[in-house]
XYZ file of C-alpha atoms in Angstrom:
150
model
C -53.293 117.692 -93.162
C -52.442 120.847 -95.065
C -49.077 119.487 -96.141
C -50.665 117.072 -98.610
C -51.275 119.551 -101.439
C -49.058 122.372 -100.196
C -45.795 122.700 -102.123
C -44.851 125.508 -99.728
C -44.446 122.993 -96.892
C -41.938 121.046 -98.970
C -40.006 124.256 -99.674
C -40.119 125.248 -95.982
C -38.554 121.876 -95.171
C -35.773 122.649 -97.673
C -37.019 120.120 -100.217
C -37.551 120.418 -103.940
C -41.173 120.184 -104.976
C -41.708 117.228 -107.300
C -44.802 115.413 -108.505
C -43.531 112.221 -106.862
C -43.045 113.895 -103.459
C -46.510 115.427 -103.588
C -47.932 112.033 -104.619
C -46.111 110.383 -101.696
C -47.607 112.886 -99.261
C -51.092 112.355 -100.743
C -50.706 108.566 -100.591
C -49.409 108.498 -97.014
C -52.043 110.971 -95.873
C -54.830 108.962 -97.485
C -53.597 105.639 -96.100
C -53.304 104.102 -92.686
C -49.655 103.671 -91.661
C -48.682 102.409 -95.108
C -45.555 100.413 -95.869
C -43.200 101.331 -98.715
C -44.729 98.898 -101.219
C -48.231 100.332 -100.667
C -46.862 103.870 -100.950
C -45.053 102.945 -104.181
C -48.290 101.552 -105.663
C -50.193 104.698 -104.667
C -47.562 106.993 -106.158
C -47.538 105.050 -109.448
C -51.354 105.286 -109.606
C -51.119 109.056 -109.158
C -48.172 110.040 -111.370
C -47.219 107.013 -113.441
C -44.104 104.897 -113.158
C -41.715 105.912 -110.366
C -38.895 103.652 -109.273
C -39.063 102.023 -105.866
C -35.628 103.519 -105.103
C -36.946 107.022 -105.859
C -39.806 106.413 -103.426
C -37.357 105.245 -100.729
C -35.159 108.299 -101.335
C -38.128 110.672 -101.167
C -39.535 109.019 -98.040
C -36.176 109.474 -96.330
C -35.993 113.125 -97.401
C -39.578 113.806 -96.288
C -38.911 112.130 -92.946
C -35.686 114.102 -92.398
C -37.591 117.264 -93.336
C -40.142 116.583 -90.594
C -43.060 116.034 -92.962
C -43.417 112.291 -92.401
C -42.883 110.036 -89.429
C -41.375 106.579 -89.864
C -42.468 103.860 -87.473
C -40.794 100.478 -87.261
C -42.770 97.937 -85.229
C -40.753 94.779 -84.583
C -41.507 92.041 -87.107
C -43.434 94.445 -89.341
C -42.355 96.466 -92.371
C -41.408 100.107 -91.862
C -44.464 102.311 -92.127
C -45.052 106.018 -92.641
C -47.591 108.581 -91.474
C -48.168 112.310 -91.811
C -48.979 112.826 -88.123
C -45.732 114.407 -86.922
C -44.534 116.557 -84.053
C -46.883 115.429 -81.307
C -45.000 112.391 -79.958
C -48.038 110.087 -80.104
C -47.686 106.324 -79.831
C -49.066 103.279 -81.654
C -51.162 100.162 -81.133
C -50.170 97.189 -83.318
C -52.295 94.099 -83.870
C -50.292 90.905 -83.368
C -52.535 89.055 -85.814
C -53.119 91.271 -88.866
C -50.485 93.972 -88.303
C -52.990 96.864 -88.304
C -51.543 100.007 -86.692
C -53.562 102.657 -84.872
C -52.493 105.946 -83.298
C -52.859 106.464 -79.568
C -52.239 109.756 -77.816
C -49.635 110.101 -75.081
C -50.601 108.938 -71.618
C -49.571 112.354 -70.221
C -49.232 115.832 -71.660
C -45.973 117.096 -73.096
C -43.202 115.446 -75.139
C -41.554 113.119 -74.481
C -44.610 112.130 -72.362
C -42.611 109.349 -70.704
C -39.517 109.995 -68.635
C -36.844 107.300 -68.220
C -35.759 106.404 -64.690
C -32.249 107.430 -65.749
C -31.378 109.457 -68.832
C -27.679 108.422 -68.790
C -26.799 111.988 -69.774
C -29.002 112.020 -72.888
C -31.281 114.927 -73.691
C -34.525 112.987 -74.216
C -36.940 114.670 -76.635
C -39.149 111.791 -77.768
C -40.564 108.534 -76.441
C -41.567 105.815 -78.901
C -44.021 103.389 -77.345
C -45.709 100.539 -79.178
C -48.595 98.730 -77.540
C -49.236 95.202 -78.846
C -52.499 93.281 -78.825
C -55.396 92.243 -81.040
C -57.495 94.746 -82.976
C -61.305 94.499 -82.680
C -61.814 92.524 -85.943
C -59.102 90.000 -85.009
C -60.490 89.696 -81.482
C -63.931 88.966 -82.909
C -62.499 86.433 -85.344
C -60.610 84.731 -82.516
C -63.751 84.696 -80.380
C -62.163 86.708 -77.564
C -64.423 89.755 -77.305
C -63.130 90.548 -73.803
C -59.434 91.097 -73.000
C -57.720 88.655 -70.659
C -57.658 90.607 -67.398
C -54.350 88.986 -66.424
C -52.675 90.878 -69.287
C -54.351 94.273 -68.878
């Protein structure tokens, strides 16, 4: 995660280096698929008061610059991560909302091919697997998955 404290990566992406942007990268890197409110809190802890709008603007710039990935699971707030460029997918817990990375089922991007591309040049597949994370499964008393749904 060399981008976290590397102002050069921001410059390479065509972005101005600011304390807030570096704090955003540190916060996202140190978190686990954080939402904007958690990122805002982390940035304020690192550099003092920063407006929520400034955090949104910087997140958008960092995402456009290829330094952050935005994920948007249905029914969950938008989240950000520093793992970019490898077209991995995500597991989302239906109970607590925890998100975990999962590598592609097959090798190269987009790692899934549509039956028909309708003329599109497909360069990424975004797959979200839904289920219960281990702590929620234990809490629900269902240590083994229901084989009918696997």
